PDB file of C-alpha atoms in Angstrom:
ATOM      1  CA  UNK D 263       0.000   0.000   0.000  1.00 81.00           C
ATOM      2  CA  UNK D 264       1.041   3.807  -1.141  1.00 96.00           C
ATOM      3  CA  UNK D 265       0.010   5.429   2.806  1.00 98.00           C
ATOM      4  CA  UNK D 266       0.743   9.216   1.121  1.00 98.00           C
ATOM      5  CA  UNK D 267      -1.550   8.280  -1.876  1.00 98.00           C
ATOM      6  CA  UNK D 268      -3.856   6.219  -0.363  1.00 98.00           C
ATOM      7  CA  UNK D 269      -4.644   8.901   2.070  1.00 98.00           C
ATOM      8  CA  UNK D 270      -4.440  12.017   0.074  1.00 98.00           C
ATOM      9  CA  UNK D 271      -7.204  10.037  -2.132  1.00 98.00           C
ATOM     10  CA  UNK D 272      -9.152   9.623   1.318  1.00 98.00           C
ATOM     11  CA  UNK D 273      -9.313  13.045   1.970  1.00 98.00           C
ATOM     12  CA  UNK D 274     -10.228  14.043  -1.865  1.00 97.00           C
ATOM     13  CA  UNK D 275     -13.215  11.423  -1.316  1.00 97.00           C
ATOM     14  CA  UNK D 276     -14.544  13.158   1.415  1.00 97.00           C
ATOM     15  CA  UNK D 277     -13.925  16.951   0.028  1.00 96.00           C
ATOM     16  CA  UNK D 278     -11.828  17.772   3.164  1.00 96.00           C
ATOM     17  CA  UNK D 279      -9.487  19.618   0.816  1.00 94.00           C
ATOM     18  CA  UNK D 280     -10.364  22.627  -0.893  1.00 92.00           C
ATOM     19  CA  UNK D 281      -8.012  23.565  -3.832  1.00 90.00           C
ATOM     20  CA  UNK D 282      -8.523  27.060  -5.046  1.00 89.00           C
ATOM     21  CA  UNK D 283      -5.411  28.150  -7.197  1.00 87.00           C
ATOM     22  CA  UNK D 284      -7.049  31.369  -8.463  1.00 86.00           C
ATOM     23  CA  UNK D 285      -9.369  32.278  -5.524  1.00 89.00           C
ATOM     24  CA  UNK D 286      -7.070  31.567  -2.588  1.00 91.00           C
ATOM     25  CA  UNK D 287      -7.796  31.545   0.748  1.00 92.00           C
ATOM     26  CA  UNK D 288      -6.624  33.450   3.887  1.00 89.00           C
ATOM     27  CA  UNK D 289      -4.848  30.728   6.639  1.00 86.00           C
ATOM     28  CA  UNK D 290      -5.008  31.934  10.237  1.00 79.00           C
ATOM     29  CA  UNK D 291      -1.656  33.418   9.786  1.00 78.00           C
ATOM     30  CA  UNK D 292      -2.405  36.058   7.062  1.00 83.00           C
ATOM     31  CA  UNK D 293      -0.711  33.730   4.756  1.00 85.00           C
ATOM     32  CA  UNK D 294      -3.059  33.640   1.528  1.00 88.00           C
ATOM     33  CA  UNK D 295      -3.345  29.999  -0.268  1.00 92.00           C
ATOM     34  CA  UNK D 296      -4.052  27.749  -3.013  1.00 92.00           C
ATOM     35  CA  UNK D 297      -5.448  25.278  -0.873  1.00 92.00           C
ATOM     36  CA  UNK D 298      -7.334  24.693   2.430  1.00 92.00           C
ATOM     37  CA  UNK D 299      -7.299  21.199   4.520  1.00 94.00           C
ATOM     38  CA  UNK D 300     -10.350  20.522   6.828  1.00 94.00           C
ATOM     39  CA  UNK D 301      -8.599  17.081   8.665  1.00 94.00           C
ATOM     40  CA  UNK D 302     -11.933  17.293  10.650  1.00 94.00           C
ATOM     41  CA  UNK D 303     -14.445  16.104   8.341  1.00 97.00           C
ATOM     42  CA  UNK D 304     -12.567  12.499   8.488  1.00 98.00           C
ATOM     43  CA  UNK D 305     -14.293  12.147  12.106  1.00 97.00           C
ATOM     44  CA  UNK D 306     -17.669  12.290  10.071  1.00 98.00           C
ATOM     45  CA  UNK D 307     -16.869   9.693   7.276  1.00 98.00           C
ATOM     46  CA  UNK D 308     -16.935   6.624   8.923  1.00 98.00           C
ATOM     47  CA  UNK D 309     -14.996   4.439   6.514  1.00 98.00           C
ATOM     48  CA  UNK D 310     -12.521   6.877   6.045  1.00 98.00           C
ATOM     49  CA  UNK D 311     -11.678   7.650   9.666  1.00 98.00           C
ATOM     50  CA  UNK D 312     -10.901   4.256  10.296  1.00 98.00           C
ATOM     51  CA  UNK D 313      -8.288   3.908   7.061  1.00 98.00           C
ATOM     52  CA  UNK D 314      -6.725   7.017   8.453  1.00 98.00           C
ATOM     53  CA  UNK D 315      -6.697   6.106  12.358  1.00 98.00           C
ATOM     54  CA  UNK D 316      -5.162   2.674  11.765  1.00 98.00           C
ATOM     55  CA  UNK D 317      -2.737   4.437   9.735  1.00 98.00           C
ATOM     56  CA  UNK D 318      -1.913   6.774  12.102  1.00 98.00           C
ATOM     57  CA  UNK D 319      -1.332   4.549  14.942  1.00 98.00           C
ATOM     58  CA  UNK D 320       0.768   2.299  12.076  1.00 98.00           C
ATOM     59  CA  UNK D 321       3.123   5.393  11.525  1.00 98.00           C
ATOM     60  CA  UNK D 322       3.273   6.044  15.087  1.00 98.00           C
ATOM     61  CA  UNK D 323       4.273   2.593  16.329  1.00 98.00           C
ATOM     62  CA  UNK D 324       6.586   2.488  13.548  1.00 98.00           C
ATOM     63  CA  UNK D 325       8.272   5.558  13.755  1.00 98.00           C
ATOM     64  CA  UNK D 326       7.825   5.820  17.108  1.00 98.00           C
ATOM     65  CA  UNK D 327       8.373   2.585  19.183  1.00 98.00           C
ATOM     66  CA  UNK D 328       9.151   3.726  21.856  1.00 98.00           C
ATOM     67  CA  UNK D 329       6.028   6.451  22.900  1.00 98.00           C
ATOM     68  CA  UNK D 330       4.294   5.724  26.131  1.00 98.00           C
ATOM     69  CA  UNK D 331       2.373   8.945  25.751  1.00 98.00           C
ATOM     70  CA  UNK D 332       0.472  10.214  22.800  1.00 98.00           C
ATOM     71  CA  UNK D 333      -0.426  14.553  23.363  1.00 98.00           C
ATOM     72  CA  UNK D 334      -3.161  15.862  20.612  1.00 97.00           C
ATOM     73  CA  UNK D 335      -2.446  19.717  20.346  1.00 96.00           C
ATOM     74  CA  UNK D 336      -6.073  21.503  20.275  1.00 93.00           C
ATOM     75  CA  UNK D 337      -8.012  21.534  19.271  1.00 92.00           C
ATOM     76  CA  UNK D 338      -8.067  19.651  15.997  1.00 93.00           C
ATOM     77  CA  UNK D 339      -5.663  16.852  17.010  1.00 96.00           C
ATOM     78  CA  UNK D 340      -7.059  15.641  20.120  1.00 97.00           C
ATOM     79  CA  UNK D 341      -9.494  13.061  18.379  1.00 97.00           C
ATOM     80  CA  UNK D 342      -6.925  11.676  16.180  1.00 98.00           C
ATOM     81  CA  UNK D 343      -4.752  11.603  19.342  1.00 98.00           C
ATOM     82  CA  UNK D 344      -7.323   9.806  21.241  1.00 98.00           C
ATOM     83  CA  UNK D 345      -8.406   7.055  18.344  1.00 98.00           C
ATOM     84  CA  UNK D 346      -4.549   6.270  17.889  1.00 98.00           C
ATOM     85  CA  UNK D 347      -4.247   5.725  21.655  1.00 98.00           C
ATOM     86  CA  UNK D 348      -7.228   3.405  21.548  1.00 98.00           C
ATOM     87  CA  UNK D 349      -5.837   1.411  18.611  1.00 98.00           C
ATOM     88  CA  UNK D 350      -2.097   1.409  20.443  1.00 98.00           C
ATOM     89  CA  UNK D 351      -3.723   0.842  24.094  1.00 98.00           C
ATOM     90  CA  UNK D 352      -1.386   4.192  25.368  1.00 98.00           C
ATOM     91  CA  UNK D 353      -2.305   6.871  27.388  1.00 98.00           C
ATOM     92  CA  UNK D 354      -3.680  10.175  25.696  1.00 97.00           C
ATOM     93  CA  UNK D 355      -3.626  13.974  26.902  1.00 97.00           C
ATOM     94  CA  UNK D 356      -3.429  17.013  24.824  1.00 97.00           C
ATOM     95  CA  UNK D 357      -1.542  20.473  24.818  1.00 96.00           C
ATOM     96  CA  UNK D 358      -3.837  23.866  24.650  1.00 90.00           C
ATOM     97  CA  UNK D 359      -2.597  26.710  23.191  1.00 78.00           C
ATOM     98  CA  UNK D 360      -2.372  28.772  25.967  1.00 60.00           C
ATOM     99  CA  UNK D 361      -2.812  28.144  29.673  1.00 54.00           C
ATOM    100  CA  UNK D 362      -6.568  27.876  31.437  1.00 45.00           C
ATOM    101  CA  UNK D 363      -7.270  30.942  33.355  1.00 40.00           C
ATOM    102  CA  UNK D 364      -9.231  29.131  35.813  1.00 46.00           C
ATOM    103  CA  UNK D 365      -9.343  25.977  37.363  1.00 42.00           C
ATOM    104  CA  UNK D 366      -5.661  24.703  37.457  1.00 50.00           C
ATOM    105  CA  UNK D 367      -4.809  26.705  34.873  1.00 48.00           C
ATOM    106  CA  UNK D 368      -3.551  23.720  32.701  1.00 73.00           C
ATOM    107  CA  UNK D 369      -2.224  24.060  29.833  1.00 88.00           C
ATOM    108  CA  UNK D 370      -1.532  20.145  29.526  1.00 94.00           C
ATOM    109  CA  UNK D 371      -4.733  17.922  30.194  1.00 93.00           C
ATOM    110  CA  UNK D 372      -3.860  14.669  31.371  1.00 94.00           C
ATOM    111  CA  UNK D 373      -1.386  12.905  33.212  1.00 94.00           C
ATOM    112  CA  UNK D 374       1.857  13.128  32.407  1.00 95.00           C
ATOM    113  CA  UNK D 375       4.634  12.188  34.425  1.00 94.00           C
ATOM    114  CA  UNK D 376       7.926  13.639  34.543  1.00 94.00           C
ATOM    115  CA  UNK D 377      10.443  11.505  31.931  1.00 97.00           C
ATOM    116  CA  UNK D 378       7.429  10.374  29.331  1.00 98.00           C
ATOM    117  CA  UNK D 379       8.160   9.682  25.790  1.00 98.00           C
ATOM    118  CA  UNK D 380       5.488  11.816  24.179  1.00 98.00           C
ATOM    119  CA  UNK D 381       4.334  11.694  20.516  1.00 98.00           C
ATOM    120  CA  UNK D 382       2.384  15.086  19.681  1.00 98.00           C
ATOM    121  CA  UNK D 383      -0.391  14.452  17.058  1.00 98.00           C
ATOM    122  CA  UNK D 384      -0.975  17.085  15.083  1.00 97.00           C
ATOM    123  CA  UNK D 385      -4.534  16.937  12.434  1.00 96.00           C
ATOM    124  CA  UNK D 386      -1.682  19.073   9.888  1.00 95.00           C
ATOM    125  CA  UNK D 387       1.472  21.065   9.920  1.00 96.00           C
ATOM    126  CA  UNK D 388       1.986  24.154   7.417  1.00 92.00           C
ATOM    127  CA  UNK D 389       4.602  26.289   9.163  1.00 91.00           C
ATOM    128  CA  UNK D 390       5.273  24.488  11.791  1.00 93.00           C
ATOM    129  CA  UNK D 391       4.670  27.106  14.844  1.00 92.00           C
ATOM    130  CA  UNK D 392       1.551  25.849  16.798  1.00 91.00           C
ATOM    131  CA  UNK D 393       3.002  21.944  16.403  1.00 94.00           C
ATOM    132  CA  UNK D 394       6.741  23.210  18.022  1.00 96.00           C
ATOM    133  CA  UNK D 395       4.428  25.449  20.855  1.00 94.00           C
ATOM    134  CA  UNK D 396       2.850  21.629  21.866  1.00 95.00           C
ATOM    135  CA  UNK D 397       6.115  20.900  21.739  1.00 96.00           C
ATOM    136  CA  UNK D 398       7.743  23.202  23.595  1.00 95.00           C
ATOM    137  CA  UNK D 399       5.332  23.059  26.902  1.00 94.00           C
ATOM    138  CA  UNK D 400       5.591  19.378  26.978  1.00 96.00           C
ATOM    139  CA  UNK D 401       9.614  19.950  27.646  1.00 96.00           C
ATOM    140  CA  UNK D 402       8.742  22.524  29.943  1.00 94.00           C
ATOM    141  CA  UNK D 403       6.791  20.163  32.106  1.00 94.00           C
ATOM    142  CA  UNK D 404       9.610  17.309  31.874  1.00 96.00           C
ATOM    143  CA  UNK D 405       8.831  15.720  29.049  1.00 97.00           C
ATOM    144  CA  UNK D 406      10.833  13.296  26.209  1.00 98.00           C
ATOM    145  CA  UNK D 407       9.676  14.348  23.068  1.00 98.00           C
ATOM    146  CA  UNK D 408      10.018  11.873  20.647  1.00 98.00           C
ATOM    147  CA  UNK D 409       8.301  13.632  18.051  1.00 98.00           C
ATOM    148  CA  UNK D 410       5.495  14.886  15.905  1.00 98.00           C
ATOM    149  CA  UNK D 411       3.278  12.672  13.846  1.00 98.00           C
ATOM    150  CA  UNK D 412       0.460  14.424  11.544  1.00 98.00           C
ATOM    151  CA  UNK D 413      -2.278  13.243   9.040  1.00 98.00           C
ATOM    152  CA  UNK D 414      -1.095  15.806   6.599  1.00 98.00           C
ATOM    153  CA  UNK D 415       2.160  17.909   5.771  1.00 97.00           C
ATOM    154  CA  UNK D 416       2.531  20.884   3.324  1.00 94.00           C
ATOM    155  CA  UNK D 417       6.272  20.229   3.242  1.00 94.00           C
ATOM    156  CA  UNK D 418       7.000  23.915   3.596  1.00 93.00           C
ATOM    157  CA  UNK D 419      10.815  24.825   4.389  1.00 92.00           C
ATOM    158  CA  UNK D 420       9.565  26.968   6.892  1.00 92.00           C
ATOM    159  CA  UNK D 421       8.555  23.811   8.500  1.00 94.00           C
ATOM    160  CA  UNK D 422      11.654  21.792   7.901  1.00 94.00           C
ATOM    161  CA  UNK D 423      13.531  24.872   9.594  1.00 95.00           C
ATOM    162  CA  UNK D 424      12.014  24.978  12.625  1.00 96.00           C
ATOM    163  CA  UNK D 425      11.271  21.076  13.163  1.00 97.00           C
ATOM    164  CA  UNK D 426      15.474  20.871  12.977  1.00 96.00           C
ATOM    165  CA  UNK D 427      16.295  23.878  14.646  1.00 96.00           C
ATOM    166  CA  UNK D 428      14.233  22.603  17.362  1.00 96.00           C
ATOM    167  CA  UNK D 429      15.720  19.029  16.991  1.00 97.00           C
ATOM    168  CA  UNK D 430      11.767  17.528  16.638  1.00 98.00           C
ATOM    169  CA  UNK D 431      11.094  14.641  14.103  1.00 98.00           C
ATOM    170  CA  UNK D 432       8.008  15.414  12.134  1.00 98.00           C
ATOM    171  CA  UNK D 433       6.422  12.415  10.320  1.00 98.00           C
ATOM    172  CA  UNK D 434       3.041  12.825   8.391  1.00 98.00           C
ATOM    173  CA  UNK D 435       0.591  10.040   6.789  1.00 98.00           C
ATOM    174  CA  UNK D 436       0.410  12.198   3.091  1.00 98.00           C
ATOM    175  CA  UNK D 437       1.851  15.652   1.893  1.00 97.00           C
ATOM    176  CA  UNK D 438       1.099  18.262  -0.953  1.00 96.00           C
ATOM    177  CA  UNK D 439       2.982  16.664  -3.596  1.00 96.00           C
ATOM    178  CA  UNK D 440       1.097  13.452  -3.077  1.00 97.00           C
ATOM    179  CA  UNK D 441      -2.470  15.361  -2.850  1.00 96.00           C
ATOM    180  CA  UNK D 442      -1.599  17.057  -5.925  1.00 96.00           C
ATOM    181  CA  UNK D 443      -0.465  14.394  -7.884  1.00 96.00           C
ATOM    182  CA  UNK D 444      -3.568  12.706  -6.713  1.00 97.00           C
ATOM    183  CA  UNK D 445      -5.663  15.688  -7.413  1.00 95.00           C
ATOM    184  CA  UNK D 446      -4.820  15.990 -11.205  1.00 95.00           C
ATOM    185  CA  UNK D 447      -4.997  11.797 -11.987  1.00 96.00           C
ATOM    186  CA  UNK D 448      -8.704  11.912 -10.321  1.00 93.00           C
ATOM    187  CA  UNK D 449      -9.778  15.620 -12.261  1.00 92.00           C
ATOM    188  CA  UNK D 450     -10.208  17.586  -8.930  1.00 90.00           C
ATOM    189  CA  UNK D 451      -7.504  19.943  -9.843  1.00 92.00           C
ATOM    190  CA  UNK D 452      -5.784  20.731 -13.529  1.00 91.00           C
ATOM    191  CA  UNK D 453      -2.984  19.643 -14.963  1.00 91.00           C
ATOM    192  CA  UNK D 454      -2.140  23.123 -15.803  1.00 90.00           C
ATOM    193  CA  UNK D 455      -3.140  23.860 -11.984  1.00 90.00           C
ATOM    194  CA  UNK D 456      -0.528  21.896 -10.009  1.00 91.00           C
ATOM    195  CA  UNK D 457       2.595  23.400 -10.442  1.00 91.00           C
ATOM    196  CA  UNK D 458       1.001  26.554  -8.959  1.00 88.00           C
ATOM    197  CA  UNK D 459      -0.111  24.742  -6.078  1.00 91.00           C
ATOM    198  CA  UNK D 460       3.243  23.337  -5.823  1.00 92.00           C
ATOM    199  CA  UNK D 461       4.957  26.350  -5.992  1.00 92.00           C
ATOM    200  CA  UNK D 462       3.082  28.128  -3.519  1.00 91.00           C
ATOM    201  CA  UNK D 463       4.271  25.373  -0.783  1.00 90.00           C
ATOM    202  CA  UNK D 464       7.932  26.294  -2.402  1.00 90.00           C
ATOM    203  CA  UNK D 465       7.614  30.374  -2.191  1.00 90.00           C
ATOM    204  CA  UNK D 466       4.805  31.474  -0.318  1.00 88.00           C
ATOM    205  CA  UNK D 467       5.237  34.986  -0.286  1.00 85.00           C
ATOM    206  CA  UNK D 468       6.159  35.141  -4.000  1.00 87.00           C
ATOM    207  CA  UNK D 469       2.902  33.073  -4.732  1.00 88.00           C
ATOM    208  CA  UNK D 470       0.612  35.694  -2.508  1.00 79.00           C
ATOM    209  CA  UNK D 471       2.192  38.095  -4.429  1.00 76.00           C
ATOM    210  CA  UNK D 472       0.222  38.044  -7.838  1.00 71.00           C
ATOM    211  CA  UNK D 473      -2.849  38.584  -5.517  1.00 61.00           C
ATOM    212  CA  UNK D 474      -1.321  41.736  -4.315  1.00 56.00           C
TER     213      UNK D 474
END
């Protein structure tokens, strides 16, 4: 089995990717783009959700062997944190963005005890930033990181940059060059279409910039 193609197809089969190279959207970030993944409608296709969990927990144990902890970052990973933990029989958890400010004020639900390998599940990574946050206040509180694995990667340098500045191991199910490949064989994007989806993953800002 192709896991990148196999589960880019998933997601085209559900329509939890949008691909809009000349009406681009606007990411959280400001950052305008040729394509938009929803990683939560898999929790509402059935079929599909169980492909992409079983995968999931495959990558992890594989890449992984070692985790005795899996930590969804919220809000998006926590399910696919908590349906890879069932499969692997681990304990689960996950990492807010920001502290409560009541209660405890956690910012880390669950226990997690001082030495744990952690795996951080993450629903996608694009730059990078929230995924190395999860990251960075599970160290904090004594944690062994061993790692980040995702359902989806944009492969954007950005990414690799920080992920190996920070010395994290990022691992993903499929990626943009898979999706798109994908995309064009099945007639959900244009063969004239994917190299400018491509090379907005390879030079953002210069891609934004015809929208200027």
């Amino acid at each position: 089995m192709n896991v990148p193609r196999e589960t880019a197809a998933d997601l085209l089969s559900i329509n939890a990717v949008f691909l809009r190279p000349q009406e681009p959207f606007t990411w959280a970030s400001g950052i305008k783009s040729p394509i938009y993944c929803d990683n939560r409608l898999i929790l509402s296709a059935p079929e599909v959700r169980t492909r992409i969990e079983n995968r999931l927990a495959e990558l992890i144990q594989i890449e992984f062997p070692t985790a005795q902890v899996l930590m969804g970052t919220a809000t998006a990973g926590i399910a696919h944190a908590a349906l890879a933990a069932e499969r692997l029989h681990l304990p689960m958890g996950y990492v807010r963005s920001g502290a409560k400010s009541h209660g405890r004020g956690n910012q880390i639900e669950g226990r997690l005890e001082p030495g744990a390998r952690v795996v951080v599940v993450e629903d996608l990574i694009s730059t990078g930033g929230s995924s190395l946050e999860a990251v960075e206040s599970l160290r904090e509180a004594g944690a062994e990181v061993l790692g980040i694995a995702a359902l989806f990667t944009y492969r954007m340098s950005k990414a690799d940059e920080r992920m190996g500045a920070a010395g994290v191991k990022a691992v993903a199910l499929s990626n943009l060059d898979e999706l798109v490949e994908v995309a064009v064989e099945s007639g959900y994007l244009a063969a004239d279409q994917g190299p400018s989806v491509l090379q907005f993953r390879d030079d953002p800002a210069g891609w934004e910039g015809r929208f200027a």
